[in-house]
Amino acid sequence: MDTYRYHGHSMSDPGSTYRTRDEISGVRQERDPIERVRKLLLAHDLATPAELKDMEKEIRKEVDAAIAKAKESPMPDASELFTNVYVKGFGVESFGADRKELRATLP
């Protein structure tokens, strides 16, 4: 199994400089993991199109609620920037945390 990143690595890398729109579109149509599972479920009569549509609606509601909660929540303090990102004791400073105020927050 392999993966495909539909977007670039960052906002400065849209990903369109080294692959074509046709390639991205083709991968979405032929190898999208969600669509593959959908087809598998339908092919083996494990779900009906209506059940999958209902499931998608529920998932969308859940995602929308999580987004709304995140937008309503206060921004975390800068001291939380590296919380649960790096394993303690592996020299986080070497991963680019070079600003003095950020280094002060490291474990």
C-alpha atoms as an extended CHARMM CRD file, in Angstrom:
* protein
*
       107  EXT
         1         1  MET       CA              0.0000000000        0.0000000000        0.0000000000  PROA      1               0.0000000000
         2         2  ASP       CA              1.2150000000        3.4940000000       -0.7490000000  PROA      2               0.0000000000
         3         3  THR       CA             -0.0520000000        6.9530000000        0.0540000000  PROA      3               0.0000000000
         4         4  TYR       CA             -0.5500000000       10.0770000000       -2.0020000000  PROA      4               0.0000000000
         5         5  ARG       CA             -0.3850000000       13.6020000000       -0.6520000000  PROA      5               0.0000000000
         6         6  TYR       CA             -2.9800000000       15.6780000000       -2.5210000000  PROA      6               0.0000000000
         7         7  HSD       CA             -1.4730000000       18.9930000000       -1.4320000000  PROA      7               0.0000000000
         8         8  GLY       CA              2.0130000000       20.4240000000       -1.1260000000  PROA      8               0.0000000000
         9         9  HSD       CA              4.1640000000       20.2800000000        1.9810000000  PROA      9               0.0000000000
        10        10  SER       CA              3.2480000000       23.8040000000        3.0460000000  PROA      10              0.0000000000
        11        11  MET       CA              1.5310000000       26.9780000000        1.8850000000  PROA      11              0.0000000000
        12        12  SER       CA              4.7060000000       27.9090000000        0.0010000000  PROA      12              0.0000000000
        13        13  ASP       CA              4.6080000000       24.5620000000       -1.8300000000  PROA      13              0.0000000000
        14        14  PRO       CA              1.2670000000       24.1060000000       -3.5780000000  PROA      14              0.0000000000
        15        15  GLY       CA              2.4690000000       20.8210000000       -5.0600000000  PROA      15              0.0000000000
        16        16  SER       CA              1.5760000000       21.8850000000       -8.5860000000  PROA      16              0.0000000000
        17        17  THR       CA              5.1550000000       22.5370000000       -9.6600000000  PROA      17              0.0000000000
        18        18  TYR       CA              6.0970000000       18.8660000000       -9.7570000000  PROA      18              0.0000000000
        19        19  ARG       CA              2.8250000000       17.1520000000      -10.7000000000  PROA      19              0.0000000000
        20        20  THR       CA             -0.0160000000       17.9270000000      -13.0290000000  PROA      20              0.0000000000
        21        21  ARG       CA             -3.6760000000       18.5150000000      -12.2470000000  PROA      21              0.0000000000
        22        22  ASP       CA             -4.4450000000       15.4450000000      -14.3690000000  PROA      22              0.0000000000
        23        23  GLU       CA             -2.2260000000       13.3100000000      -12.1340000000  PROA      23              0.0000000000
        24        24  ILE       CA             -3.8900000000       14.5730000000       -8.9580000000  PROA      24              0.0000000000
        25        25  SER       CA             -7.3670000000       14.1200000000      -10.4540000000  PROA      25              0.0000000000
        26        26  GLY       CA             -6.5030000000       10.6050000000      -11.6440000000  PROA      26              0.0000000000
        27        27  VAL       CA             -5.2700000000        9.5560000000       -8.2290000000  PROA      27              0.0000000000
        28        28  ARG       CA             -8.4340000000       10.9550000000       -6.5970000000  PROA      28              0.0000000000
        29        29  GLN       CA            -10.6000000000        8.9650000000       -8.9980000000  PROA      29              0.0000000000
        30        30  GLU       CA             -8.6430000000        5.6980000000       -8.9860000000  PROA      30              0.0000000000
        31        31  ARG       CA             -6.8960000000        5.4450000000       -5.6150000000  PROA      31              0.0000000000
        32        32  ASP       CA             -8.7570000000        7.5830000000       -3.0910000000  PROA      32              0.0000000000
        33        33  PRO       CA             -8.9010000000        5.4340000000        0.0790000000  PROA      33              0.0000000000
        34        34  ILE       CA            -12.3570000000        6.5950000000        1.1450000000  PROA      34              0.0000000000
        35        35  GLU       CA            -13.8260000000        5.8730000000       -2.2610000000  PROA      35              0.0000000000
        36        36  ARG       CA            -12.0870000000        2.4820000000       -2.3380000000  PROA      36              0.0000000000
        37        37  VAL       CA            -13.6510000000        1.4800000000        0.9870000000  PROA      37              0.0000000000
        38        38  ARG       CA            -17.0090000000        2.8010000000       -0.1740000000  PROA      38              0.0000000000
        39        39  LYS       CA            -16.8710000000        0.6220000000       -3.2940000000  PROA      39              0.0000000000
        40        40  LEU       CA            -15.7610000000       -2.3810000000       -1.2350000000  PROA      40              0.0000000000
        41        41  LEU       CA            -18.6400000000       -1.9920000000        1.2230000000  PROA      41              0.0000000000
        42        42  LEU       CA            -21.1450000000       -1.7050000000       -1.6030000000  PROA      42              0.0000000000
        43        43  ALA       CA            -19.6450000000       -4.5780000000       -3.6200000000  PROA      43              0.0000000000
        44        44  HSD       CA            -19.9200000000       -6.9570000000       -0.6570000000  PROA      44              0.0000000000
        45        45  ASP       CA            -23.3660000000       -5.7330000000        0.3930000000  PROA      45              0.0000000000
        46        46  LEU       CA            -21.9920000000       -4.5560000000        3.7230000000  PROA      46              0.0000000000
        47        47  ALA       CA            -23.8100000000       -1.2270000000        3.3880000000  PROA      47              0.0000000000
        48        48  THR       CA            -26.3290000000        0.3990000000        1.1130000000  PROA      48              0.0000000000
        49        49  PRO       CA            -25.8170000000        3.7370000000       -0.6440000000  PROA      49              0.0000000000
        50        50  ALA       CA            -28.4280000000        5.2450000000        1.6800000000  PROA      50              0.0000000000
        51        51  GLU       CA            -26.6000000000        3.9680000000        4.7800000000  PROA      51              0.0000000000
        52        52  LEU       CA            -23.3150000000        5.3940000000        3.5310000000  PROA      52              0.0000000000
        53        53  LYS       CA            -24.9660000000        8.7390000000        2.7710000000  PROA      53              0.0000000000
        54        54  ASP       CA            -26.4350000000        8.8460000000        6.2950000000  PROA      54              0.0000000000
        55        55  MET       CA            -23.0280000000        7.9630000000        7.7200000000  PROA      55              0.0000000000
        56        56  GLU       CA            -21.3900000000       10.7630000000        5.7200000000  PROA      56              0.0000000000
        57        57  LYS       CA            -23.9770000000       13.2570000000        7.0160000000  PROA      57              0.0000000000
        58        58  GLU       CA            -23.3090000000       12.2210000000       10.6240000000  PROA      58              0.0000000000
        59        59  ILE       CA            -19.5540000000       12.4330000000       10.1190000000  PROA      59              0.0000000000
        60        60  ARG       CA            -19.9090000000       15.8870000000        8.5490000000  PROA      60              0.0000000000
        61        61  LYS       CA            -21.9560000000       17.0490000000       11.5730000000  PROA      61              0.0000000000
        62        62  GLU       CA            -19.2900000000       15.7110000000       13.9210000000  PROA      62              0.0000000000
        63        63  VAL       CA            -16.4710000000       17.3970000000       11.9990000000  PROA      63              0.0000000000
        64        64  ASP       CA            -18.3910000000       20.6880000000       11.7680000000  PROA      64              0.0000000000
        65        65  ALA       CA            -19.0270000000       20.5980000000       15.5320000000  PROA      65              0.0000000000
        66        66  ALA       CA            -15.3210000000       19.9930000000       16.2110000000  PROA      66              0.0000000000
        67        67  ILE       CA            -14.3660000000       22.8820000000       13.9150000000  PROA      67              0.0000000000
        68        68  ALA       CA            -16.8510000000       25.2020000000       15.6170000000  PROA      68              0.0000000000
        69        69  LYS       CA            -15.5240000000       24.2070000000       19.0540000000  PROA      69              0.0000000000
        70        70  ALA       CA            -11.9390000000       24.8410000000       17.9560000000  PROA      70              0.0000000000
        71        71  LYS       CA            -12.8210000000       28.2690000000       16.5460000000  PROA      71              0.0000000000
        72        72  GLU       CA            -14.6450000000       29.2400000000       19.7540000000  PROA      72              0.0000000000
        73        73  SER       CA            -11.8240000000       28.0550000000       22.0100000000  PROA      73              0.0000000000
        74        74  PRO       CA             -9.1690000000       30.4920000000       23.1970000000  PROA      74              0.0000000000
        75        75  MET       CA             -5.7580000000       30.3140000000       21.5640000000  PROA      75              0.0000000000
        76        76  PRO       CA             -3.3430000000       28.2460000000       23.6470000000  PROA      76              0.0000000000
        77        77  ASP       CA             -0.4960000000       29.9400000000       25.4380000000  PROA      77              0.0000000000
        78        78  ALA       CA              2.8620000000       29.9470000000       23.6480000000  PROA      78              0.0000000000
        79        79  SER       CA              4.1840000000       27.6190000000       26.3550000000  PROA      79              0.0000000000
        80        80  GLU       CA              1.9250000000       24.8990000000       24.8700000000  PROA      80              0.0000000000
        81        81  LEU       CA              3.5480000000       25.1110000000       21.4310000000  PROA      81              0.0000000000
        82        82  PHE       CA              5.6180000000       21.9600000000       21.7950000000  PROA      82              0.0000000000
        83        83  THR       CA              3.3200000000       20.0200000000       24.1470000000  PROA      83              0.0000000000
        84        84  ASN       CA              2.8250000000       16.4490000000       22.8810000000  PROA      84              0.0000000000
        85        85  VAL       CA              4.9810000000       17.1090000000       19.8120000000  PROA      85              0.0000000000
        86        86  TYR       CA              8.4170000000       15.8260000000       20.7520000000  PROA      86              0.0000000000
        87        87  VAL       CA              9.5870000000       13.0350000000       23.0150000000  PROA      87              0.0000000000
        88        88  LYS       CA             11.2530000000       14.4680000000       26.0930000000  PROA      88              0.0000000000
        89        89  GLY       CA             15.0090000000       14.1180000000       26.2650000000  PROA      89              0.0000000000
        90        90  PHE       CA             15.7550000000       14.1750000000       22.5420000000  PROA      90              0.0000000000
        91        91  GLY       CA             17.0630000000       17.7390000000       22.2600000000  PROA      91              0.0000000000
        92        92  VAL       CA             14.0330000000       19.5270000000       20.8920000000  PROA      92              0.0000000000
        93        93  GLU       CA             16.1800000000       22.6200000000       20.3910000000  PROA      93              0.0000000000
        94        94  SER       CA             17.7060000000       20.9560000000       17.3490000000  PROA      94              0.0000000000
        95        95  PHE       CA             14.3110000000       20.8950000000       15.6190000000  PROA      95              0.0000000000
        96        96  GLY       CA             14.1950000000       24.6360000000       15.0270000000  PROA      96              0.0000000000
        97        97  ALA       CA             12.9680000000       26.0400000000       18.3220000000  PROA      97              0.0000000000
        98        98  ASP       CA             15.5770000000       28.7820000000       18.2560000000  PROA      98              0.0000000000
        99        99  ARG       CA             13.6180000000       31.7880000000       19.5190000000  PROA      99              0.0000000000
       100       100  LYS       CA             14.5440000000       32.6220000000       23.0750000000  PROA      100             0.0000000000
       101       101  GLU       CA             10.9480000000       32.8950000000       24.3440000000  PROA      101             0.0000000000
       102       102  LEU       CA             10.0700000000       29.5080000000       22.8370000000  PROA      102             0.0000000000
       103       103  ARG       CA             13.1820000000       27.7820000000       24.1300000000  PROA      103             0.0000000000
       104       104  ALA       CA             12.2070000000       28.9120000000       27.6210000000  PROA      104             0.0000000000
       105       105  THR       CA              8.9800000000       26.9020000000       27.3730000000  PROA      105             0.0000000000
       106       106  LEU       CA             10.6270000000       23.6170000000       26.4370000000  PROA      106             0.0000000000
       107       107  PRO       CA             10.6550000000       20.7680000000       28.9410000000  PROA      107             0.0000000000
